[in-house]
PDB file of C-alpha atoms in Angstrom:
ATOM      1  CA  UNK A 192       3.480 -10.068  19.420  1.00 56.00           C
ATOM      2  CA  UNK A 193       3.687  -7.975  22.544  1.00 78.00           C
ATOM      3  CA  UNK A 194       2.640  -4.372  22.569  1.00 79.00           C
ATOM      4  CA  UNK A 195       6.148  -3.191  23.505  1.00 83.00           C
ATOM      5  CA  UNK A 196       7.735  -4.951  20.497  1.00 84.00           C
ATOM      6  CA  UNK A 197       5.078  -3.628  18.122  1.00 86.00           C
ATOM      7  CA  UNK A 198       5.460  -0.070  19.382  1.00 89.00           C
ATOM      8  CA  UNK A 199       9.259  -0.267  19.140  1.00 90.00           C
ATOM      9  CA  UNK A 200       9.187  -1.627  15.569  1.00 91.00           C
ATOM     10  CA  UNK A 201       6.641   0.961  14.496  1.00 92.00           C
ATOM     11  CA  UNK A 202       8.741   3.765  15.942  1.00 92.00           C
ATOM     12  CA  UNK A 203      11.907   2.463  14.270  1.00 93.00           C
ATOM     13  CA  UNK A 204      10.180   2.084  10.906  1.00 94.00           C
ATOM     14  CA  UNK A 205       8.800   5.610  11.127  1.00 94.00           C
ATOM     15  CA  UNK A 206      12.134   7.080  12.203  1.00 93.00           C
ATOM     16  CA  UNK A 207      14.027   5.166   9.519  1.00 94.00           C
ATOM     17  CA  UNK A 208      11.566   6.232   6.838  1.00 95.00           C
ATOM     18  CA  UNK A 209      11.822   9.923   7.707  1.00 95.00           C
ATOM     19  CA  UNK A 210      15.586  10.047   8.232  1.00 94.00           C
ATOM     20  CA  UNK A 211      16.206   7.815   5.212  1.00 95.00           C
ATOM     21  CA  UNK A 212      14.063  10.089   3.043  1.00 96.00           C
ATOM     22  CA  UNK A 213      16.243  13.063   3.961  1.00 96.00           C
ATOM     23  CA  UNK A 214      19.464  11.177   3.172  1.00 96.00           C
ATOM     24  CA  UNK A 215      18.129   9.782  -0.108  1.00 97.00           C
ATOM     25  CA  UNK A 216      16.868  13.195  -1.211  1.00 96.00           C
ATOM     26  CA  UNK A 217      20.269  14.744  -0.479  1.00 96.00           C
ATOM     27  CA  UNK A 218      22.124  12.057  -2.444  1.00 97.00           C
ATOM     28  CA  UNK A 219      19.670  12.329  -5.334  1.00 96.00           C
ATOM     29  CA  UNK A 220      20.226  16.091  -5.505  1.00 96.00           C
ATOM     30  CA  UNK A 221      24.000  15.635  -5.384  1.00 95.00           C
ATOM     31  CA  UNK A 222      24.015  13.078  -8.209  1.00 94.00           C
ATOM     32  CA  UNK A 223      21.497  15.080 -10.227  1.00 93.00           C
ATOM     33  CA  UNK A 224      23.260  18.449 -10.100  1.00 94.00           C
ATOM     34  CA  UNK A 225      26.823  17.071 -10.104  1.00 93.00           C
ATOM     35  CA  UNK A 226      26.756  14.505 -12.932  1.00 87.00           C
ATOM     36  CA  UNK A 227      30.557  14.490 -13.021  1.00 92.00           C
ATOM     37  CA  UNK A 228      30.616  12.409  -9.827  1.00 94.00           C
ATOM     38  CA  UNK A 229      32.152   9.038 -10.823  1.00 95.00           C
ATOM     39  CA  UNK A 230      29.739   6.081 -11.002  1.00 95.00           C
ATOM     40  CA  UNK A 231      31.716   4.249  -8.346  1.00 95.00           C
ATOM     41  CA  UNK A 232      31.239   7.122  -5.912  1.00 96.00           C
ATOM     42  CA  UNK A 233      27.546   7.344  -6.764  1.00 96.00           C
ATOM     43  CA  UNK A 234      27.035   3.637  -6.112  1.00 96.00           C
ATOM     44  CA  UNK A 235      28.817   4.014  -2.766  1.00 96.00           C
ATOM     45  CA  UNK A 236      26.566   6.926  -1.806  1.00 97.00           C
ATOM     46  CA  UNK A 237      23.411   5.022  -2.686  1.00 97.00           C
ATOM     47  CA  UNK A 238      24.745   2.057  -0.705  1.00 97.00           C
ATOM     48  CA  UNK A 239      25.161   4.314   2.333  1.00 96.00           C
ATOM     49  CA  UNK A 240      21.576   5.510   1.903  1.00 96.00           C
ATOM     50  CA  UNK A 241      20.359   1.907   1.978  1.00 96.00           C
ATOM     51  CA  UNK A 242      22.484   1.216   5.039  1.00 96.00           C
ATOM     52  CA  UNK A 243      20.902   4.208   6.762  1.00 95.00           C
ATOM     53  CA  UNK A 244      17.474   2.633   6.336  1.00 95.00           C
ATOM     54  CA  UNK A 245      18.573  -0.714   7.765  1.00 96.00           C
ATOM     55  CA  UNK A 246      20.431   0.903  10.673  1.00 94.00           C
ATOM     56  CA  UNK A 247      17.158   2.373  11.928  1.00 92.00           C
ATOM     57  CA  UNK A 248      15.884  -1.145  12.670  1.00 92.00           C
ATOM     58  CA  UNK A 249      19.000  -2.268  14.528  1.00 88.00           C
ATOM     59  CA  UNK A 250      19.121  -2.028  18.338  1.00 79.00           C
ATOM     60  CA  UNK A 251      22.115   0.283  18.314  1.00 68.00           C
ATOM     61  CA  UNK A 252      23.178   1.927  21.585  1.00 63.00           C
ATOM     62  CA  UNK A 253      22.233   5.551  22.012  1.00 54.00           C
ATOM     63  CA  UNK A 254      25.206   7.823  22.617  1.00 56.00           C
ATOM     64  CA  UNK A 255      24.291  11.067  24.306  1.00 54.00           C
ATOM     65  CA  UNK A 256      26.289  14.146  23.311  1.00 49.00           C
ATOM     66  CA  UNK A 257      25.789  16.911  25.880  1.00 55.00           C
ATOM     67  CA  UNK A 258      25.714  20.086  23.790  1.00 52.00           C
ATOM     68  CA  UNK A 259      23.830  22.080  26.396  1.00 51.00           C
ATOM     69  CA  UNK A 260      23.826  21.758  30.184  1.00 56.00           C
ATOM     70  CA  UNK A 261      21.248  19.345  31.407  1.00 53.00           C
ATOM     71  CA  UNK A 262      18.194  20.876  32.933  1.00 55.00           C
ATOM     72  CA  UNK A 263      17.637  20.317  36.586  1.00 55.00           C
ATOM     73  CA  UNK A 264      14.599  18.148  37.192  1.00 52.00           C
ATOM     74  CA  UNK A 265      11.724  20.057  38.635  1.00 52.00           C
ATOM     75  CA  UNK A 266      10.983  19.077  42.206  1.00 51.00           C
ATOM     76  CA  UNK A 267       7.440  19.525  43.416  1.00 50.00           C
ATOM     77  CA  UNK A 268       7.058  19.476  47.157  1.00 50.00           C
ATOM     78  CA  UNK A 269       3.878  17.692  48.068  1.00 52.00           C
ATOM     79  CA  UNK A 270       2.393  19.142  51.221  1.00 50.00           C
ATOM     80  CA  UNK A 271       0.729  16.646  53.506  1.00 54.00           C
ATOM     81  CA  UNK A 272      -3.020  16.738  53.356  1.00 53.00           C
ATOM     82  CA  UNK A 273      -4.457  18.980  55.978  1.00 51.00           C
ATOM     83  CA  UNK A 274      -7.215  21.366  56.661  1.00 52.00           C
ATOM     84  CA  UNK A 275      -5.184  24.259  55.200  1.00 51.00           C
ATOM     85  CA  UNK A 276      -5.697  22.908  51.597  1.00 46.00           C
ATOM     86  CA  UNK A 277      -9.281  23.508  50.675  1.00 49.00           C
ATOM     87  CA  UNK A 278     -11.183  20.981  48.617  1.00 48.00           C
ATOM     88  CA  UNK A 279     -11.061  21.864  44.933  1.00 48.00           C
ATOM     89  CA  UNK A 280      -8.243  24.320  45.591  1.00 47.00           C
ATOM     90  CA  UNK A 281      -4.839  24.633  43.925  1.00 48.00           C
ATOM     91  CA  UNK A 282      -3.990  20.942  44.409  1.00 45.00           C
ATOM     92  CA  UNK A 283      -7.121  19.886  42.552  1.00 42.00           C
ATOM     93  CA  UNK A 284      -6.421  22.370  39.770  1.00 47.00           C
ATOM     94  CA  UNK A 285      -2.877  20.995  39.372  1.00 43.00           C
ATOM     95  CA  UNK A 286      -4.231  17.448  39.124  1.00 42.00           C
ATOM     96  CA  UNK A 287      -6.728  18.483  36.480  1.00 39.00           C
ATOM     97  CA  UNK A 288      -4.068  20.360  34.519  1.00 45.00           C
ATOM     98  CA  UNK A 289      -1.758  17.346  34.599  1.00 47.00           C
ATOM     99  CA  UNK A 290      -4.457  15.066  33.217  1.00 47.00           C
ATOM    100  CA  UNK A 291      -5.586  17.437  30.462  1.00 44.00           C
ATOM    101  CA  UNK A 292      -3.188  15.933  27.900  1.00 51.00           C
ATOM    102  CA  UNK A 293      -3.892  12.308  28.799  1.00 52.00           C
ATOM    103  CA  UNK A 294      -5.673  10.223  26.193  1.00 57.00           C
ATOM    104  CA  UNK A 295      -8.681   8.146  26.962  1.00 67.00           C
ATOM    105  CA  UNK A 296      -8.247   4.388  27.506  1.00 69.00           C
ATOM    106  CA  UNK A 297     -10.373   3.639  24.426  1.00 66.00           C
ATOM    107  CA  UNK A 298      -8.164   5.786  22.197  1.00 73.00           C
ATOM    108  CA  UNK A 299      -5.012   4.194  23.581  1.00 73.00           C
ATOM    109  CA  UNK A 300      -6.376   0.677  23.080  1.00 70.00           C
ATOM    110  CA  UNK A 301      -7.420   1.434  19.496  1.00 70.00           C
ATOM    111  CA  UNK A 302      -4.013   2.911  18.670  1.00 75.00           C
ATOM    112  CA  UNK A 303      -2.243  -0.110  20.168  1.00 83.00           C
ATOM    113  CA  UNK A 304      -4.487  -2.500  18.217  1.00 82.00           C
ATOM    114  CA  UNK A 305      -3.852  -0.856  14.850  1.00 85.00           C
ATOM    115  CA  UNK A 306      -0.132  -0.664  15.568  1.00 89.00           C
ATOM    116  CA  UNK A 307      -0.031  -4.430  16.148  1.00 89.00           C
ATOM    117  CA  UNK A 308      -2.061  -5.021  12.983  1.00 90.00           C
ATOM    118  CA  UNK A 309       0.274  -2.841  10.913  1.00 90.00           C
ATOM    119  CA  UNK A 310       3.404  -4.545  12.234  1.00 93.00           C
ATOM    120  CA  UNK A 311       1.847  -7.973  11.639  1.00 93.00           C
ATOM    121  CA  UNK A 312       1.147  -7.049   8.003  1.00 95.00           C
ATOM    122  CA  UNK A 313       4.687  -5.683   7.648  1.00 95.00           C
ATOM    123  CA  UNK A 314       6.146  -8.937   8.969  1.00 95.00           C
ATOM    124  CA  UNK A 315       3.925 -10.956   6.621  1.00 96.00           C
ATOM    125  CA  UNK A 316       5.162  -9.052   3.568  1.00 96.00           C
ATOM    126  CA  UNK A 317       8.779  -9.351   4.745  1.00 96.00           C
ATOM    127  CA  UNK A 318       8.354 -13.123   5.102  1.00 97.00           C
ATOM    128  CA  UNK A 319       6.910 -13.273   1.574  1.00 97.00           C
ATOM    129  CA  UNK A 320       9.960 -11.447   0.239  1.00 96.00           C
ATOM    130  CA  UNK A 321      12.242 -13.801   2.180  1.00 96.00           C
ATOM    131  CA  UNK A 322      10.447 -16.789   0.661  1.00 96.00           C
ATOM    132  CA  UNK A 323      10.822 -15.400  -2.849  1.00 95.00           C
ATOM    133  CA  UNK A 324      14.531 -14.807  -2.303  1.00 94.00           C
ATOM    134  CA  UNK A 325      14.950 -18.361  -1.033  1.00 95.00           C
ATOM    135  CA  UNK A 326      13.179 -19.791  -4.082  1.00 96.00           C
ATOM    136  CA  UNK A 327      15.227 -17.615  -6.443  1.00 94.00           C
ATOM    137  CA  UNK A 328      18.478 -18.679  -4.762  1.00 93.00           C
ATOM    138  CA  UNK A 329      17.484 -22.344  -5.058  1.00 94.00           C
ATOM    139  CA  UNK A 330      16.700 -21.940  -8.758  1.00 94.00           C
ATOM    140  CA  UNK A 331      19.987 -20.149  -9.369  1.00 93.00           C
ATOM    141  CA  UNK A 332      21.912 -22.968  -7.704  1.00 93.00           C
ATOM    142  CA  UNK A 333      20.208 -25.368 -10.084  1.00 95.00           C
ATOM    143  CA  UNK A 334      21.138 -23.223 -13.090  1.00 94.00           C
ATOM    144  CA  UNK A 335      24.773 -23.133 -11.940  1.00 93.00           C
ATOM    145  CA  UNK A 336      24.831 -26.885 -11.400  1.00 93.00           C
ATOM    146  CA  UNK A 337      23.472 -27.530 -14.915  1.00 93.00           C
ATOM    147  CA  UNK A 338      25.723 -24.956 -16.617  1.00 93.00           C
ATOM    148  CA  UNK A 339      28.383 -26.209 -19.014  1.00 90.00           C
ATOM    149  CA  UNK A 340      32.041 -25.180 -19.170  1.00 86.00           C
ATOM    150  CA  UNK A 341      33.327 -23.209 -22.119  1.00 79.00           C
ATOM    151  CA  UNK A 342      34.757 -25.058 -25.095  1.00 76.00           C
ATOM    152  CA  UNK A 343      38.472 -25.890 -24.738  1.00 73.00           C
ATOM    153  CA  UNK A 344      39.442 -23.571 -27.584  1.00 69.00           C
ATOM    154  CA  UNK A 345      38.092 -20.584 -25.606  1.00 70.00           C
ATOM    155  CA  UNK A 346      39.720 -21.506 -22.298  1.00 66.00           C
ATOM    156  CA  UNK A 347      43.043 -19.798 -23.011  1.00 70.00           C
ATOM    157  CA  UNK A 348      41.352 -16.554 -24.058  1.00 74.00           C
ATOM    158  CA  UNK A 349      39.209 -16.604 -20.915  1.00 76.00           C
ATOM    159  CA  UNK A 350      42.268 -17.151 -18.721  1.00 74.00           C
ATOM    160  CA  UNK A 351      43.938 -14.124 -20.272  1.00 79.00           C
ATOM    161  CA  UNK A 352      40.872 -11.975 -19.620  1.00 80.00           C
ATOM    162  CA  UNK A 353      40.626 -13.140 -15.996  1.00 77.00           C
ATOM    163  CA  UNK A 354      44.292 -12.325 -15.482  1.00 76.00           C
ATOM    164  CA  UNK A 355      43.919  -8.900 -17.088  1.00 77.00           C
ATOM    165  CA  UNK A 356      40.891  -8.137 -14.891  1.00 77.00           C
ATOM    166  CA  UNK A 357      43.057  -8.717 -11.783  1.00 75.00           C
ATOM    167  CA  UNK A 358      40.432 -10.796 -10.040  1.00 76.00           C
ATOM    168  CA  UNK A 359      41.973 -11.944  -6.787  1.00 64.00           C
ATOM    169  CA  UNK A 360      39.607 -14.880  -6.416  1.00 64.00           C
ATOM    170  CA  UNK A 361      39.391 -17.544  -9.062  1.00 65.00           C
ATOM    171  CA  UNK A 362      36.243 -17.323 -11.130  1.00 77.00           C
ATOM    172  CA  UNK A 363      34.766 -20.177 -13.131  1.00 84.00           C
ATOM    173  CA  UNK A 364      33.152 -19.285 -16.451  1.00 87.00           C
ATOM    174  CA  UNK A 365      30.287 -21.400 -17.752  1.00 90.00           C
ATOM    175  CA  UNK A 366      27.509 -21.151 -20.292  1.00 90.00           C
ATOM    176  CA  UNK A 367      23.843 -21.892 -19.738  1.00 91.00           C
ATOM    177  CA  UNK A 368      20.878 -22.043 -22.137  1.00 92.00           C
ATOM    178  CA  UNK A 369      18.569 -21.109 -19.211  1.00 92.00           C
ATOM    179  CA  UNK A 370      19.657 -17.454 -18.992  1.00 91.00           C
ATOM    180  CA  UNK A 371      19.269 -14.568 -21.405  1.00 90.00           C
ATOM    181  CA  UNK A 372      21.856 -12.186 -19.959  1.00 89.00           C
ATOM    182  CA  UNK A 373      25.287 -12.700 -18.391  1.00 91.00           C
ATOM    183  CA  UNK A 374      25.393 -12.768 -14.610  1.00 92.00           C
ATOM    184  CA  UNK A 375      27.511 -13.721 -11.610  1.00 92.00           C
ATOM    185  CA  UNK A 376      26.474 -16.298  -9.020  1.00 92.00           C
ATOM    186  CA  UNK A 377      28.126 -17.096  -5.725  1.00 88.00           C
ATOM    187  CA  UNK A 378      29.746 -14.824  -3.160  1.00 86.00           C
ATOM    188  CA  UNK A 379      32.488 -17.129  -1.850  1.00 85.00           C
ATOM    189  CA  UNK A 380      33.051 -19.153  -5.038  1.00 87.00           C
ATOM    190  CA  UNK A 381      31.923 -16.885  -7.882  1.00 89.00           C
ATOM    191  CA  UNK A 382      30.780 -18.330 -11.183  1.00 91.00           C
ATOM    192  CA  UNK A 383      30.286 -16.244 -14.331  1.00 91.00           C
ATOM    193  CA  UNK A 384      27.329 -17.465 -16.358  1.00 92.00           C
ATOM    194  CA  UNK A 385      27.141 -16.546 -20.032  1.00 89.00           C
ATOM    195  CA  UNK A 386      24.178 -17.227 -22.327  1.00 90.00           C
ATOM    196  CA  UNK A 387      24.655 -20.243 -24.540  1.00 84.00           C
ATOM    197  CA  UNK A 388      24.405 -18.233 -27.718  1.00 79.00           C
ATOM    198  CA  UNK A 389      26.856 -17.415 -30.458  1.00 74.00           C
ATOM    199  CA  UNK A 390      28.851 -14.256 -29.799  1.00 77.00           C
ATOM    200  CA  UNK A 391      31.877 -12.924 -31.548  1.00 80.00           C
ATOM    201  CA  UNK A 392      35.131 -12.627 -29.635  1.00 79.00           C
ATOM    202  CA  UNK A 393      34.717  -8.917 -28.874  1.00 83.00           C
ATOM    203  CA  UNK A 394      31.177  -9.294 -27.491  1.00 84.00           C
ATOM    204  CA  UNK A 395      32.130 -12.260 -25.338  1.00 83.00           C
ATOM    205  CA  UNK A 396      35.179 -10.428 -24.013  1.00 86.00           C
ATOM    206  CA  UNK A 397      33.132  -7.359 -23.101  1.00 88.00           C
ATOM    207  CA  UNK A 398      30.488  -9.421 -21.315  1.00 88.00           C
ATOM    208  CA  UNK A 399      33.088 -11.444 -19.470  1.00 89.00           C
ATOM    209  CA  UNK A 400      35.065  -8.354 -18.409  1.00 90.00           C
ATOM    210  CA  UNK A 401      31.897  -6.680 -17.124  1.00 92.00           C
ATOM    211  CA  UNK A 402      30.982  -9.658 -14.964  1.00 92.00           C
ATOM    212  CA  UNK A 403      34.546  -9.981 -13.710  1.00 91.00           C
ATOM    213  CA  UNK A 404      34.378  -6.366 -12.574  1.00 92.00           C
ATOM    214  CA  UNK A 405      31.386  -7.331 -10.412  1.00 93.00           C
ATOM    215  CA  UNK A 406      33.542 -10.011  -8.798  1.00 91.00           C
ATOM    216  CA  UNK A 407      36.471  -7.649  -8.380  1.00 89.00           C
ATOM    217  CA  UNK A 408      34.236  -5.035  -6.738  1.00 91.00           C
ATOM    218  CA  UNK A 409      32.509  -7.709  -4.591  1.00 92.00           C
ATOM    219  CA  UNK A 410      29.144  -6.401  -5.750  1.00 94.00           C
ATOM    220  CA  UNK A 411      27.297  -9.585  -4.814  1.00 92.00           C
ATOM    221  CA  UNK A 412      28.256  -9.197  -1.167  1.00 93.00           C
ATOM    222  CA  UNK A 413      27.731  -5.425  -1.002  1.00 95.00           C
ATOM    223  CA  UNK A 414      24.488  -5.649  -2.948  1.00 95.00           C
ATOM    224  CA  UNK A 415      22.722  -7.428  -0.102  1.00 95.00           C
ATOM    225  CA  UNK A 416      22.407  -4.143   1.795  1.00 96.00           C
ATOM    226  CA  UNK A 417      20.302  -2.283  -0.836  1.00 96.00           C
ATOM    227  CA  UNK A 418      18.332  -5.449  -1.565  1.00 95.00           C
ATOM    228  CA  UNK A 419      17.534  -5.891   2.119  1.00 96.00           C
ATOM    229  CA  UNK A 420      16.634  -2.227   2.569  1.00 96.00           C
ATOM    230  CA  UNK A 421      14.246  -2.363  -0.390  1.00 96.00           C
ATOM    231  CA  UNK A 422      12.420  -5.359   1.085  1.00 95.00           C
ATOM    232  CA  UNK A 423      12.302  -4.153   4.676  1.00 96.00           C
ATOM    233  CA  UNK A 424      11.016  -0.742   3.537  1.00 97.00           C
ATOM    234  CA  UNK A 425       8.857  -2.052   0.689  1.00 95.00           C
ATOM    235  CA  UNK A 426       6.264   0.625   1.507  1.00 94.00           C
ATOM    236  CA  UNK A 427       8.797   3.432   1.054  1.00 95.00           C
ATOM    237  CA  UNK A 428       9.036   4.688  -2.560  1.00 95.00           C
ATOM    238  CA  UNK A 429      12.395   6.337  -1.893  1.00 96.00           C
ATOM    239  CA  UNK A 430      13.829   3.015  -0.708  1.00 96.00           C
ATOM    240  CA  UNK A 431      13.037   1.543  -4.109  1.00 95.00           C
ATOM    241  CA  UNK A 432      14.549   4.643  -5.727  1.00 96.00           C
ATOM    242  CA  UNK A 433      17.779   4.194  -3.760  1.00 96.00           C
ATOM    243  CA  UNK A 434      18.044   0.536  -4.763  1.00 96.00           C
ATOM    244  CA  UNK A 435      17.348   1.270  -8.410  1.00 96.00           C
ATOM    245  CA  UNK A 436      19.882   4.102  -8.536  1.00 97.00           C
ATOM    246  CA  UNK A 437      22.443   1.920  -6.779  1.00 97.00           C
ATOM    247  CA  UNK A 438      22.067  -0.791  -9.416  1.00 96.00           C
ATOM    248  CA  UNK A 439      22.326   1.738 -12.263  1.00 96.00           C
ATOM    249  CA  UNK A 440      25.441   3.346 -10.781  1.00 96.00           C
ATOM    250  CA  UNK A 441      26.982  -0.065 -10.065  1.00 96.00           C
ATOM    251  CA  UNK A 442      26.538  -1.182 -13.660  1.00 95.00           C
ATOM    252  CA  UNK A 443      27.978   2.104 -14.921  1.00 96.00           C
ATOM    253  CA  UNK A 444      30.961   1.656 -12.601  1.00 95.00           C
ATOM    254  CA  UNK A 445      31.621  -1.796 -14.043  1.00 93.00           C
ATOM    255  CA  UNK A 446      31.385  -0.453 -17.586  1.00 92.00           C
ATOM    256  CA  UNK A 447      33.820   2.322 -16.732  1.00 92.00           C
ATOM    257  CA  UNK A 448      36.240  -0.189 -15.233  1.00 88.00           C
ATOM    258  CA  UNK A 449      36.044  -2.346 -18.355  1.00 85.00           C
TER     259      UNK A 449
END
């Protein structure tokens, strides 16, 4: 990893952490002191907070907005060396004053070394998170492949619920003994997985409606932004707070829609 890349990543992570903390704190205060804000709006706000964190790492173009007139660059006329400038005179004092804020080469090298080490550790943790997500996605595909369709006598009731939920995309409903809670899998071709346990008609309808609301809201696609922000900023406690609050508000929004 080159020094330029490490310095750029470190600066973006620091900027994103500070700016993201301000945005997350503002949203937390809004949701805390205005509890009447609908859950759907709260989930959208927390999603924007997560997007703010990710945007700090993207190479977005910088747009300058001239609020004040630009300052004219200072021009220093360098007089040619001659006998009229005494040794150790004003020119020497200017050179010394210009170098007073310069850091020593040893300090600069140490700072660059620790920056590269920190970015290398950050990349290692990010790769670990990516590996865990890949393994979890592979396991979920296996669970979906082994899931069983609902009994024929429940198919008509499920079709009525899907129609009432106004899900634009067709959703398959299956049961699986490998899960303990209902969930949705698949972004393009969603599948609702229900636990293979005995539920009465009302409980099954409520669970199915809740999961269909996730499909209707496209939560699986939108949820990648908070999940990615939490893993890229794993060291940031407020990033985890934003993701957790997003999930809570998203579930409350689905319950309200049901």
